[in-house]
PDB file of C-alpha atoms in Angstrom:
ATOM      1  CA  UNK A 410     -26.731   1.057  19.149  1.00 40.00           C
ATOM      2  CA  UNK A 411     -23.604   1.901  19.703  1.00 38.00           C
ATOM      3  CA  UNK A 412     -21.263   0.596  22.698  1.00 34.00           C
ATOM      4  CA  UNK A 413     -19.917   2.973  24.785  1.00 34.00           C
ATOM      5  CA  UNK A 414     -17.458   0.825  27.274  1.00 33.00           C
ATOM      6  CA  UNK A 415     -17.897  -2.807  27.594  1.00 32.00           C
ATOM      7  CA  UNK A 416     -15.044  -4.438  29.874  1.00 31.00           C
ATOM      8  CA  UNK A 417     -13.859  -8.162  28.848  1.00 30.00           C
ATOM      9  CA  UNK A 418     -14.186  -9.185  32.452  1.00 36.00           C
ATOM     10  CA  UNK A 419     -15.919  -7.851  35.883  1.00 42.00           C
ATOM     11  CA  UNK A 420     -15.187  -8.295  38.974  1.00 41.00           C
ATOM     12  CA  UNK A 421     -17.490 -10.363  41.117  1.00 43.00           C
ATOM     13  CA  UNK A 422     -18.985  -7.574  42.460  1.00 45.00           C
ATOM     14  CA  UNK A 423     -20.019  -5.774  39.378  1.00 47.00           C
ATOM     15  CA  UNK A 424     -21.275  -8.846  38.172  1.00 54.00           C
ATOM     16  CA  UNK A 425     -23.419  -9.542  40.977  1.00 53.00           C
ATOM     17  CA  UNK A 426     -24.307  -6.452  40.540  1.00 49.00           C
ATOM     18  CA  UNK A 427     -25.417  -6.633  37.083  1.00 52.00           C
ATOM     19  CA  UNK A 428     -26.827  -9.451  37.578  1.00 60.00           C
ATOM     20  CA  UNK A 429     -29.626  -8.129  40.538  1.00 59.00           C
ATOM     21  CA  UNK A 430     -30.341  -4.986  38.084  1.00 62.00           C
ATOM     22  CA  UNK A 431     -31.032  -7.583  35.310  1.00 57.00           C
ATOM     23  CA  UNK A 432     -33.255  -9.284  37.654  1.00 59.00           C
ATOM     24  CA  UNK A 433     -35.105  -6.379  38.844  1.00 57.00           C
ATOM     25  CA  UNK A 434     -35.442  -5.157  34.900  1.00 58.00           C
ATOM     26  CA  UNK A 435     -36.804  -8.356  34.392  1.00 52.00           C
ATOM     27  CA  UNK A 436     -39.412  -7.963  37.306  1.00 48.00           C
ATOM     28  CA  UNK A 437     -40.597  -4.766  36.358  1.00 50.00           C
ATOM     29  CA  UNK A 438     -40.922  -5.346  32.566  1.00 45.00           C
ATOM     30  CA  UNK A 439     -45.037  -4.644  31.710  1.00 45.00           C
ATOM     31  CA  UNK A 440     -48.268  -5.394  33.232  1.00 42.00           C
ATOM     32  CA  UNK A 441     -49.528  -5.361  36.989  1.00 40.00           C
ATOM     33  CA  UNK A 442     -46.868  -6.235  39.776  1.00 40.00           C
ATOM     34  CA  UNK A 443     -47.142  -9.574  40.520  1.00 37.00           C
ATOM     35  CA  UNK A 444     -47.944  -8.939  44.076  1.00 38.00           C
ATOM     36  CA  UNK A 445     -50.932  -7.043  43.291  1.00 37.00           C
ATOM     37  CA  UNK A 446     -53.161 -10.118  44.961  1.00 32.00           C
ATOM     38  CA  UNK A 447     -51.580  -8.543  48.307  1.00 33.00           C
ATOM     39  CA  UNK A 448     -54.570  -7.675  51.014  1.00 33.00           C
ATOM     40  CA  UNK A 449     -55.400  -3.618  50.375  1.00 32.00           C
ATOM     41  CA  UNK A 450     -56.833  -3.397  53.469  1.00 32.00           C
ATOM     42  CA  UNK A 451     -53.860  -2.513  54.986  1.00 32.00           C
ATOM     43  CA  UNK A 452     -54.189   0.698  52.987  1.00 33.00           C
ATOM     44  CA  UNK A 453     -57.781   1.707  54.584  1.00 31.00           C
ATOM     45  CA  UNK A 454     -55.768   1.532  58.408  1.00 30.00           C
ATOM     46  CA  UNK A 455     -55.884   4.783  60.415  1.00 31.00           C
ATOM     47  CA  UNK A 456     -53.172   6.923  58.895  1.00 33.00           C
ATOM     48  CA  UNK A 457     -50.841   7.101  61.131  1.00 38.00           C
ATOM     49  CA  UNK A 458     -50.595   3.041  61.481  1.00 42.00           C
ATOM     50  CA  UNK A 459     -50.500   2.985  57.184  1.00 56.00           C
ATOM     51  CA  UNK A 460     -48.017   0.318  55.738  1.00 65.00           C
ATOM     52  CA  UNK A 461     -45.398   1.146  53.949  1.00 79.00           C
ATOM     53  CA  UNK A 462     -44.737  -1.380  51.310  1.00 71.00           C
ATOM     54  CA  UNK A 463     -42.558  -0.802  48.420  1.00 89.00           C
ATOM     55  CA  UNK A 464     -41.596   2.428  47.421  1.00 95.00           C
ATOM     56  CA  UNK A 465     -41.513   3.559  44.043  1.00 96.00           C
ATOM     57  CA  UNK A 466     -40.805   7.473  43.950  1.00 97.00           C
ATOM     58  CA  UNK A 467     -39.948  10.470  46.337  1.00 98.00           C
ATOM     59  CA  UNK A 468     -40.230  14.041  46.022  1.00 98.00           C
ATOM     60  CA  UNK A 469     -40.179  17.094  48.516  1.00 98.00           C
ATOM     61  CA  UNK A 470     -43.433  19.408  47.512  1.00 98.00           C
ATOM     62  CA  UNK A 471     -42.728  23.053  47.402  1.00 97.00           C
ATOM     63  CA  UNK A 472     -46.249  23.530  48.410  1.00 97.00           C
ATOM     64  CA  UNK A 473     -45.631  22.397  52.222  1.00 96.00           C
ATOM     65  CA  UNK A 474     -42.559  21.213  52.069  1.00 96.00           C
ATOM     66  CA  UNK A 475     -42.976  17.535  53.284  1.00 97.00           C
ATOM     67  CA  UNK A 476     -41.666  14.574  52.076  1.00 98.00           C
ATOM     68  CA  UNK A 477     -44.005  12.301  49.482  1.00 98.00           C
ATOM     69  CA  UNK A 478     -43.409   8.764  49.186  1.00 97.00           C
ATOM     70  CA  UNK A 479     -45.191   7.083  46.192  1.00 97.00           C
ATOM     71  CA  UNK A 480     -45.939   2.940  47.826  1.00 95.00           C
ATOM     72  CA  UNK A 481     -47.111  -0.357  47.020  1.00 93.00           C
ATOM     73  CA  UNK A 482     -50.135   1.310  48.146  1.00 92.00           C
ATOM     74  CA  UNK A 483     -50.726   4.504  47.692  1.00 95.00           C
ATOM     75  CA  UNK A 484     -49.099   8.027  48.249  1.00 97.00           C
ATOM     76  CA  UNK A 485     -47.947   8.844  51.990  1.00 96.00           C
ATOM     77  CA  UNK A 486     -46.856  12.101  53.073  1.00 97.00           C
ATOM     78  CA  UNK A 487     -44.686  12.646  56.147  1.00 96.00           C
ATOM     79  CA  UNK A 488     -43.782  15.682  57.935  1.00 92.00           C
ATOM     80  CA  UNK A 489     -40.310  16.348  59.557  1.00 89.00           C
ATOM     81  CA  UNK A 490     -40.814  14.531  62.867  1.00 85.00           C
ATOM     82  CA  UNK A 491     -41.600  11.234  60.775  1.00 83.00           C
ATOM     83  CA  UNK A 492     -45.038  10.811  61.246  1.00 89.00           C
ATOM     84  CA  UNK A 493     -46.618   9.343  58.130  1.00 93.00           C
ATOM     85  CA  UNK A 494     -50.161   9.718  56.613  1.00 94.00           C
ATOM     86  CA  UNK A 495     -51.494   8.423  53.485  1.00 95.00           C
ATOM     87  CA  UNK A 496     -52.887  10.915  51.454  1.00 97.00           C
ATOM     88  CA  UNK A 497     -53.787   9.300  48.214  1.00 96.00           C
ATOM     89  CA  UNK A 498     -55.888   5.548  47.796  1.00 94.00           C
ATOM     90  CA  UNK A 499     -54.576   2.331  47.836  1.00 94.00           C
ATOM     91  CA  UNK A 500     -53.828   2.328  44.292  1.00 96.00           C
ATOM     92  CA  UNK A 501     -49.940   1.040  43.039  1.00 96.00           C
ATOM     93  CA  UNK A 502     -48.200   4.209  42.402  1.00 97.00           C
ATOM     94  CA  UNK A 503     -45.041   3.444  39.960  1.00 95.00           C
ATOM     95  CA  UNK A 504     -43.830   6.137  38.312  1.00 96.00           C
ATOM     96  CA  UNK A 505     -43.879   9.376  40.556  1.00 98.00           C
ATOM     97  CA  UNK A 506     -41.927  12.744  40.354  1.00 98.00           C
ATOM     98  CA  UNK A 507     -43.061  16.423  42.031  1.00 98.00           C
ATOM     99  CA  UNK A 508     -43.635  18.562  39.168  1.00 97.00           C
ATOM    100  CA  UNK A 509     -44.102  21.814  41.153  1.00 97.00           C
ATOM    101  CA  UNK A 510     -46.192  23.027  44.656  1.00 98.00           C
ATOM    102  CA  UNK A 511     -48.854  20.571  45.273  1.00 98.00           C
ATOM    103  CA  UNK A 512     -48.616  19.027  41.937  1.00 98.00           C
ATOM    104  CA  UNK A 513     -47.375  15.427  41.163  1.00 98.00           C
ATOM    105  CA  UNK A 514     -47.078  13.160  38.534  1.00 98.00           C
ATOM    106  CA  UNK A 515     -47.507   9.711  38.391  1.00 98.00           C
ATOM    107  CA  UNK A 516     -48.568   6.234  36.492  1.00 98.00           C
ATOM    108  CA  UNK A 517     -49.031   2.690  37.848  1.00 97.00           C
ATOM    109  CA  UNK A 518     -52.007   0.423  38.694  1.00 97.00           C
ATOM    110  CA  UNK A 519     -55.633   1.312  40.255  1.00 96.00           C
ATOM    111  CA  UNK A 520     -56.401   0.258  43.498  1.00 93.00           C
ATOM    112  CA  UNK A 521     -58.082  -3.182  43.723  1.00 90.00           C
ATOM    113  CA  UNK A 522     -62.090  -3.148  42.657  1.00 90.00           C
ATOM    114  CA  UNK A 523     -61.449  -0.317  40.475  1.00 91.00           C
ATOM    115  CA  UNK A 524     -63.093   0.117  37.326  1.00 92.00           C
ATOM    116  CA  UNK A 525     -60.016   1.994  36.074  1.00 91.00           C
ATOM    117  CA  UNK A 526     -57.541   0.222  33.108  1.00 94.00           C
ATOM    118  CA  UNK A 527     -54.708  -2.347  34.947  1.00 95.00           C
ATOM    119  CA  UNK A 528     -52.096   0.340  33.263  1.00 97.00           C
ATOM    120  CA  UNK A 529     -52.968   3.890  34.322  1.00 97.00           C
ATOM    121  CA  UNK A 530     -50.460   5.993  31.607  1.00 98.00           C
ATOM    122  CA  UNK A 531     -50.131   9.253  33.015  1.00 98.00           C
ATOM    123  CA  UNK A 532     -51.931  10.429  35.686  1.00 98.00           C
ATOM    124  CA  UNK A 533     -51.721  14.492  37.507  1.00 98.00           C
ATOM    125  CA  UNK A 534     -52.451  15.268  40.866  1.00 98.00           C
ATOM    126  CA  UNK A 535     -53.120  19.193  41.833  1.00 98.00           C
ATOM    127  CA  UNK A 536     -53.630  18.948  44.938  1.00 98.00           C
ATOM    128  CA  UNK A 537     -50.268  17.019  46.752  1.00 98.00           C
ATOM    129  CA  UNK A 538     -51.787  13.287  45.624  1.00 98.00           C
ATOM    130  CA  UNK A 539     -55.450  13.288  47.285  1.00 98.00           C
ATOM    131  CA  UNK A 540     -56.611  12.595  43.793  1.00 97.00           C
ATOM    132  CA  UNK A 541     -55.686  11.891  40.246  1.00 97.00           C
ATOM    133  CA  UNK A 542     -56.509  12.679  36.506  1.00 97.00           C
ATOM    134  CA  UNK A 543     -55.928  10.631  33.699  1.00 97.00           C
ATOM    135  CA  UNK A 544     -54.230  12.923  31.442  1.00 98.00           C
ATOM    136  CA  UNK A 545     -53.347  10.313  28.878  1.00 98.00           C
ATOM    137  CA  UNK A 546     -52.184   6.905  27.673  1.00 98.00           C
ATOM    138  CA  UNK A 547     -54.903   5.005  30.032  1.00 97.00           C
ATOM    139  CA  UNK A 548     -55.420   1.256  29.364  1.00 97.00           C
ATOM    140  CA  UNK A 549     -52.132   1.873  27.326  1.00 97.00           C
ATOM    141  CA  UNK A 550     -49.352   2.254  29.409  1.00 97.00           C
ATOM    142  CA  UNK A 551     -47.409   1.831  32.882  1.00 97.00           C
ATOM    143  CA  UNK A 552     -44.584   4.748  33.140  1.00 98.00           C
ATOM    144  CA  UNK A 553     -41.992   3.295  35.907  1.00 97.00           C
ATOM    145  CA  UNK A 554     -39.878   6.152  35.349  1.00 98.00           C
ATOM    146  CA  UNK A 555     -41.022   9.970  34.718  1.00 98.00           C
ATOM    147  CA  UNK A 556     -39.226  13.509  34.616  1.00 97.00           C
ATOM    148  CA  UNK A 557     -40.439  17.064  34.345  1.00 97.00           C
ATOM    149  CA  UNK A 558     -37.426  19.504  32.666  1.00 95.00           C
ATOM    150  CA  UNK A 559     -39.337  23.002  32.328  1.00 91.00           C
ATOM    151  CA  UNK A 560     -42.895  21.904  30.451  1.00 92.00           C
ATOM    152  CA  UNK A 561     -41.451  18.484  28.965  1.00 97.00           C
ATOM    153  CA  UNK A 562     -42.095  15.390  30.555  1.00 98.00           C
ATOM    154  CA  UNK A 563     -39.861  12.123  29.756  1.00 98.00           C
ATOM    155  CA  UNK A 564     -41.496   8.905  30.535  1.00 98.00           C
ATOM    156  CA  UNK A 565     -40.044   5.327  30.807  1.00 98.00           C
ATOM    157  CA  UNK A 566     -42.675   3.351  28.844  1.00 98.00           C
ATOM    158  CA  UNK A 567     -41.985  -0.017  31.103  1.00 97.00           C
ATOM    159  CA  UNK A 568     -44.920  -1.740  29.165  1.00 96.00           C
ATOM    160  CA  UNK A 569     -43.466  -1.301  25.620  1.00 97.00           C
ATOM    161  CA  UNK A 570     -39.790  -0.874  26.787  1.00 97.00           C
ATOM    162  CA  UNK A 571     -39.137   3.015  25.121  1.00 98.00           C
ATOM    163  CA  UNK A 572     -39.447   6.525  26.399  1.00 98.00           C
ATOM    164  CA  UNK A 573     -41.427   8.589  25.369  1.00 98.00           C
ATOM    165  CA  UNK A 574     -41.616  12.832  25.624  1.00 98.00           C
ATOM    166  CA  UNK A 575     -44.372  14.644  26.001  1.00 98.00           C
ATOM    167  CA  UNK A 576     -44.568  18.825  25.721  1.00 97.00           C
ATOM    168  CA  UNK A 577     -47.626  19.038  27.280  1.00 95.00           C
ATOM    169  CA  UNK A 578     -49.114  15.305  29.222  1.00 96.00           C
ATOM    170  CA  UNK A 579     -51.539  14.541  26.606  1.00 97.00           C
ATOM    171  CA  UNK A 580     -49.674  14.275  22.982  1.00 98.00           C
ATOM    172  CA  UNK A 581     -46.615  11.807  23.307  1.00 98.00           C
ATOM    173  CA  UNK A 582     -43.441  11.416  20.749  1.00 98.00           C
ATOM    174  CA  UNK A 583     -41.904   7.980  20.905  1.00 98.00           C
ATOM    175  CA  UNK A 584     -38.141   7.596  20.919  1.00 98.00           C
ATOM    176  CA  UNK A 585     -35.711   4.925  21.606  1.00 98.00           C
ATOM    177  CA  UNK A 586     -36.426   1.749  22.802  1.00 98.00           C
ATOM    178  CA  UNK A 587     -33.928   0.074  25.550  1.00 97.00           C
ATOM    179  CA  UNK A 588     -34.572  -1.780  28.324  1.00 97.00           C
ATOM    180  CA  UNK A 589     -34.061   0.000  31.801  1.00 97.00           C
ATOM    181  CA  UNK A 590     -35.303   0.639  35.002  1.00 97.00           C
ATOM    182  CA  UNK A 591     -34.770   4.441  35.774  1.00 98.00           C
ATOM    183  CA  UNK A 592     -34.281   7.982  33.673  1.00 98.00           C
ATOM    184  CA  UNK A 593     -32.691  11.519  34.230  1.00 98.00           C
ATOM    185  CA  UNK A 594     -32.596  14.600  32.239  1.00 97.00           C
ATOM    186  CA  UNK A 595     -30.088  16.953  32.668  1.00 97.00           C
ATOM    187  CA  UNK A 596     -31.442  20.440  33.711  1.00 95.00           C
ATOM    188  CA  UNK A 597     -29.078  22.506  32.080  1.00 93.00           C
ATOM    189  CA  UNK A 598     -29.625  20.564  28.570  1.00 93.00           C
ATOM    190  CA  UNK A 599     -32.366  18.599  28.370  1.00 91.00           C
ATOM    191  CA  UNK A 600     -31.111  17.097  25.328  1.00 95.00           C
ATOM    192  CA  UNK A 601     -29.326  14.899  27.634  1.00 97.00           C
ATOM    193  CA  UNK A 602     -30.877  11.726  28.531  1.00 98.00           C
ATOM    194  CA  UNK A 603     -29.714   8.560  31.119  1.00 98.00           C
ATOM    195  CA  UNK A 604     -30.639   5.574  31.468  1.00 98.00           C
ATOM    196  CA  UNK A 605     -30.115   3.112  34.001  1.00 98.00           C
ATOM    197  CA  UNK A 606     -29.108  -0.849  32.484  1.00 97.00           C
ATOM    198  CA  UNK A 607     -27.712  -4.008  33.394  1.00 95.00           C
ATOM    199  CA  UNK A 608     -24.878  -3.300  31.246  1.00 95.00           C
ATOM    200  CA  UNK A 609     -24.365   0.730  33.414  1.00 97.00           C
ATOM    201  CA  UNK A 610     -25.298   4.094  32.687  1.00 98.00           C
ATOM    202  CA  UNK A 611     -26.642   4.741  28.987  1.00 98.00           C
ATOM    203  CA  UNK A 612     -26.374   8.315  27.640  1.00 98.00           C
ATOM    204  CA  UNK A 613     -28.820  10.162  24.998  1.00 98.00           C
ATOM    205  CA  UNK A 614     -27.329  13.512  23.792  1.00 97.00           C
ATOM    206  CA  UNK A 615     -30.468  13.472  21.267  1.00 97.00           C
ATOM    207  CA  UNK A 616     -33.298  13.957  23.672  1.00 97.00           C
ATOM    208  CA  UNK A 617     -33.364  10.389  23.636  1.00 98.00           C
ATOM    209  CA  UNK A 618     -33.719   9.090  20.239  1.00 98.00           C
ATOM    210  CA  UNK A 619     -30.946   6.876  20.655  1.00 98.00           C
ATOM    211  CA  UNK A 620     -28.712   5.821  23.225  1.00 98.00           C
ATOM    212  CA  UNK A 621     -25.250   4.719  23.532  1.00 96.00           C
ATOM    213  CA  UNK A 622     -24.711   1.176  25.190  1.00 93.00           C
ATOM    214  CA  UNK A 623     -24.453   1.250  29.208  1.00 94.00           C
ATOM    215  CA  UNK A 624     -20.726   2.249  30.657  1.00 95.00           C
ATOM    216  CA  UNK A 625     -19.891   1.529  33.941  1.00 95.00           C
ATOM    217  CA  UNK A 626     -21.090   2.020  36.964  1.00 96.00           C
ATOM    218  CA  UNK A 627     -24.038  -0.224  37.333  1.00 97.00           C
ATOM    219  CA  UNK A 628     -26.425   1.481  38.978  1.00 98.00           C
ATOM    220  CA  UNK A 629     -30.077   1.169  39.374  1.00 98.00           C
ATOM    221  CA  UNK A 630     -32.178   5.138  39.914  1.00 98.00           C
ATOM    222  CA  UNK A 631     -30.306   7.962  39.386  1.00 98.00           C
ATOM    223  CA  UNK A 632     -31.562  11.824  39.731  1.00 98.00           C
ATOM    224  CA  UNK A 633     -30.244  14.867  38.373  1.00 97.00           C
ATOM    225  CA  UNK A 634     -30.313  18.468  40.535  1.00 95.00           C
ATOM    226  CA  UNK A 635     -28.192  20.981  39.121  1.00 86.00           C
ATOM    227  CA  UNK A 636     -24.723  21.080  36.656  1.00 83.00           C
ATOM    228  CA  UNK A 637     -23.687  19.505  39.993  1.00 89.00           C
ATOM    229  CA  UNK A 638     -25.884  17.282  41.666  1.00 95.00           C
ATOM    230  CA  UNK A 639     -26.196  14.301  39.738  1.00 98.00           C
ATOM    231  CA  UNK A 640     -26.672  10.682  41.277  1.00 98.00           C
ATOM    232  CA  UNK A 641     -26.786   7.596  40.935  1.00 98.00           C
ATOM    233  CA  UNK A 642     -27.638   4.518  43.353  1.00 98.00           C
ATOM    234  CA  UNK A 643     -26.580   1.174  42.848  1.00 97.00           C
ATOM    235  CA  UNK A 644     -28.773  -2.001  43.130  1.00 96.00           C
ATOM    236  CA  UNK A 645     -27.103  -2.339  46.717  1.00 95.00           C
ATOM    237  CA  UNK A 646     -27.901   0.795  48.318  1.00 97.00           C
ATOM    238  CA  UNK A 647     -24.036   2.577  46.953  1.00 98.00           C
ATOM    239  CA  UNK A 648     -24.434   6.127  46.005  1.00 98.00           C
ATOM    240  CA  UNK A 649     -22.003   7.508  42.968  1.00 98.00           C
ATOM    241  CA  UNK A 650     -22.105  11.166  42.251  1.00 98.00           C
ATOM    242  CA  UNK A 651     -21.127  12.876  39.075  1.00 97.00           C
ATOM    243  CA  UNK A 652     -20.205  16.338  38.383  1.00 95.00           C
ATOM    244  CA  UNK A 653     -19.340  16.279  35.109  1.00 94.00           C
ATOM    245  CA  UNK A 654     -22.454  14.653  33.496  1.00 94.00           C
ATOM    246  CA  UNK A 655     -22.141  11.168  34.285  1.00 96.00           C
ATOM    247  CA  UNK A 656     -18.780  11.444  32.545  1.00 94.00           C
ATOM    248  CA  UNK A 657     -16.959  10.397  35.652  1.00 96.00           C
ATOM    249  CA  UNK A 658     -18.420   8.792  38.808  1.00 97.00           C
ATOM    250  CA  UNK A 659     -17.311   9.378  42.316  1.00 97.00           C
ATOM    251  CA  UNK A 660     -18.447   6.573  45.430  1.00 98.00           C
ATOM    252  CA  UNK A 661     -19.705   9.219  48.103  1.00 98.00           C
ATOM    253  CA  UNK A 662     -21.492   6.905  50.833  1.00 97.00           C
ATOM    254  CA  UNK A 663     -23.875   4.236  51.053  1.00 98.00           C
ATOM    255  CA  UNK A 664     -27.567   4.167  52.261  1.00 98.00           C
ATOM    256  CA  UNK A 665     -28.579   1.872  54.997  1.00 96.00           C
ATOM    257  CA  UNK A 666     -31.192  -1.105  54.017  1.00 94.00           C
ATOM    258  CA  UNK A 667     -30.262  -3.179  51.836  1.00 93.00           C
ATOM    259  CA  UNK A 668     -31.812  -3.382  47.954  1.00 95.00           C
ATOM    260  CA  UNK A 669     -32.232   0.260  46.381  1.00 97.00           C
ATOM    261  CA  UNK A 670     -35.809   1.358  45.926  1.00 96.00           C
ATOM    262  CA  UNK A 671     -35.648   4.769  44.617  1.00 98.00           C
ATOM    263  CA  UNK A 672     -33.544   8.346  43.988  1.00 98.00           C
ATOM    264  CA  UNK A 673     -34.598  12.036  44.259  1.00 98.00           C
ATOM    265  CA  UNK A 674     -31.648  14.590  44.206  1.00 98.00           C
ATOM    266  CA  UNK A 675     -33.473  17.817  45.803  1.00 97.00           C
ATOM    267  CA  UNK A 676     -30.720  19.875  45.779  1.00 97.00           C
ATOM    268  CA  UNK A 677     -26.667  19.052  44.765  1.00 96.00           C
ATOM    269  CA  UNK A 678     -26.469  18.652  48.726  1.00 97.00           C
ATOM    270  CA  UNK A 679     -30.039  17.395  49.694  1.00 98.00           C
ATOM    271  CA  UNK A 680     -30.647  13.658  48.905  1.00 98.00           C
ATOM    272  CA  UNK A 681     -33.252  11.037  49.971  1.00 98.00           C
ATOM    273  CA  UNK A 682     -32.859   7.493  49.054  1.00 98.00           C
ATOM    274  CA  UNK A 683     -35.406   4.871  49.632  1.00 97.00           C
ATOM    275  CA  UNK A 684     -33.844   0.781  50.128  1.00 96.00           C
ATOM    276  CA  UNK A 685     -35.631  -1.983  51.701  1.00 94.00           C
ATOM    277  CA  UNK A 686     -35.256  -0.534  54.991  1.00 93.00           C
ATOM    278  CA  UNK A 687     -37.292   2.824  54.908  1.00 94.00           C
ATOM    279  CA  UNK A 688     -36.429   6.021  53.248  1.00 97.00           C
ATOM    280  CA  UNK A 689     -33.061   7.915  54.196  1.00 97.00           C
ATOM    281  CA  UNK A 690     -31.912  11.815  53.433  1.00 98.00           C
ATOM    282  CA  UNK A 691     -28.889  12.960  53.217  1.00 98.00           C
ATOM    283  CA  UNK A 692     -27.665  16.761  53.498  1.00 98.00           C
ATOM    284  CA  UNK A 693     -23.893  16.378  53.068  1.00 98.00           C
ATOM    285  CA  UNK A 694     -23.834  15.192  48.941  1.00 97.00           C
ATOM    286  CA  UNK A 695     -24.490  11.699  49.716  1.00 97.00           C
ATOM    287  CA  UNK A 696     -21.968  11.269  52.281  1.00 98.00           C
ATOM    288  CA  UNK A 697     -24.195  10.124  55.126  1.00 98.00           C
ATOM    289  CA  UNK A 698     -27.992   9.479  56.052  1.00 98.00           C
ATOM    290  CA  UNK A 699     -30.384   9.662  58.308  1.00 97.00           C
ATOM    291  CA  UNK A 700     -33.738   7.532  58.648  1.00 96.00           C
ATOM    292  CA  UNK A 701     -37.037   9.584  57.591  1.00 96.00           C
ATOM    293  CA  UNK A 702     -39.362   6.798  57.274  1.00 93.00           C
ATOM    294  CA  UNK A 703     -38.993   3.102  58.147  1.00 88.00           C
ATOM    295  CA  UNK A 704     -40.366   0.468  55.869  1.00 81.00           C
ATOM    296  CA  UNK A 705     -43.383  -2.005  57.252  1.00 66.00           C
ATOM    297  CA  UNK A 706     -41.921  -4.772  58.729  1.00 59.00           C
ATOM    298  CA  UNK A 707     -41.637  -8.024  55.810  1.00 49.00           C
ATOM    299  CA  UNK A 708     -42.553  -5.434  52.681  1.00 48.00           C
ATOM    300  CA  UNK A 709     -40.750  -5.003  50.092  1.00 44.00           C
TER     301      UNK A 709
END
C-alpha cells in the first residue's frame, strides 16, 4: 500500500506516542481480552453501585436521550445527573455504536458461563442494550470497531485484522486488511474510510478496499459527525479536529484521565470522550470537558 507521509525522524513525543498505539494494537489483536478471568460478580451489584471497568464505545440514544457506555462488563446507561445503571449482562462489549432510537450495535465476548462462541460477530440490540441478537459472524469474529452510514455497516474485523461492510448485518464483503484500532466513515461520502495506526491516520477513498499508509497525527479513536465534525483522540487523551476530511488537523483541547478509551462525535459541537478516568463531554468542539461518568476505582 501506498505511503502517504512518513517523516525521517519524530519527535519524542510522537514517538512515544506511536509507540503506546502500537502497544495497544498489539493488545487488542484477536481472541478474548486477557482479563476476561476478572470476577463478574461485580456486574450482578445493585445498579446504581455497577463498576465501571473499561470502556469500549459511547453513543447518545435518540430514543431517551441518555448516554450508553459499552464496559468491561456490560452496557450502562446514565441519565444527565450521572447516575449509572447497567442495562445489559455482564458480557465484554467491544465494538459498540447507536445505530438509531433504542437500537445498538455491538460485538465482543459473552459473559462468563455462557454457552455463547468466545467471539460474538455482530450482535443488535432493539431495545437500548437489555438484550442482544446474533445477527451474524458468531464463533467467527470480534468487531472492535463498527459504523452505521445510512443502511451500511463497516466493521473492524480485530480477529482477522480487515474490515469488512455489510448492507444489511447478515451478508459481509471483505476489504482491506491493515492493522488498526479504530474506523470512521465520512457521512457525506461514505466512500471515505479512516483508520486509526501506529504509523497516523490511514485514508480509504474506495470504501475501504485499500488504504493509503498512516500520515500524521497519531491518534488512537476518531468519530465523524458532519462535513464538520470530525475527530480524532490521541493515545494520551489530545483531541485533533478536522474540517476538511482529515486533510488537516487542528489540537482543540485535551480530555482529563489519562490513556484514551473511546470517541463519539454527536454533533460537530457535542463530544464525549472516555480515558482512564471516566467518560467526559464536551459542548464547545472539543475545547473543554466536563465529567459524566467516573471510572471504578483501579479499572482500566
Amino acid at each position: 500500500m501506498p505511503v502517504r507521509f512518513r517523516p525521517r525522524t519524530r519527535p519524542r513525543s510522537l514517538a512515544a506516542a506511536t509507540a503506546l498505539l502500537a502497544a495497544v494494537l498489539a493488545g487488542c489483536s484477536g481472541g478474548a481480552d486477557e482479563d476476561d478471568h476478572q470476577d463478574s460478580s461485580a456486574g450482578h451489584s445493585h445498579a446504581a453501585e455497577a463498576d465501571i471497568s473499561h470502556i469500549h464505545g459511547l453513543g447518545i440514544n435518540p430514543g431517551d436521550g441518555k448516554l450508553y457506555v459499552a464496559t468491561h462488563h456490560g452496557v450502562v446507561a446514565v441519565d444527565d445527573g450521572g447516575s449509572a445503571k447497567r442495562v445489559s449482562d455482564t458480557a465484554d462489549y467491544m465494538g459498540f455504536t447507536v445505530a438509531g432510537p433504542d437500537t445498538f450495535l455491538g460485538s465482543g465476548h459473552p459473559a462468563e458461563g455462557s454457552d455463547e462462541p468466545a467471539n460474538r460477530g455482530l450482535i443488535r440490540s432493539t431495545d437500548a442494550g437489555r438484550t442482544w441478537k446474533a445477527l451474524s459472524l458468531a464463533g467467527e469474529v470480534d468487531f472492535h470497531a463498527l459504523e452505521q452510514v445510512g443502511g451500511t455497516v463497516y466493521g473492524y474485523d480485530s480477529t482477522h485484522g480487515m474490515l469488512r461492510v455489510s448492507e444489511n448485518g447478515e451478508d459481509w464483503d471483505e476489504r482491506a486488511e491493515l492493522s488498526a484500532l479504530d474506523i470512521a466513515v465520512s457521512p457525506e461520502d461514505p466512500g471515505t474510510v479512516l483508520a486509526t495506526t501506529a504509523d497516523g491516520v490511514a485514508r480509504s477513498t474506495d470504501g475501504g478496499e485499500t488504504f493509503a499508509g498512516g500520515a500524521e497525527p497519531v491518534l488512537a479513536y476518531l468519530s465523524w459527525a458532519g462535513e464538520d465534525g470530525l475527530y480524532g483522540i490521541g493515545p494520551q487523551g489530545t483531541v485533533h479536529r478536522s474540517t476538511d476530511g482529515g486533510e488537516n488537523w487542528t489540537e482543540t483541547g485535551t480530555v482529563p484521565g489519562g490513556q484514551a478509551q473511546a470517541l463519539t462525535a454527536v454533533t460537530p459541537e457535542r463530544v464525549l470522550a472516555a480515558t482512564a478516568g471516566g467518560v467526559y463531554e464536551s459542548r464547545d468542539g472539543g475545547k473543554t470537558f466536563t465529567e459524566r461518568l467516573a471510572l471504578s476505582e483501579g479499572a482500566h
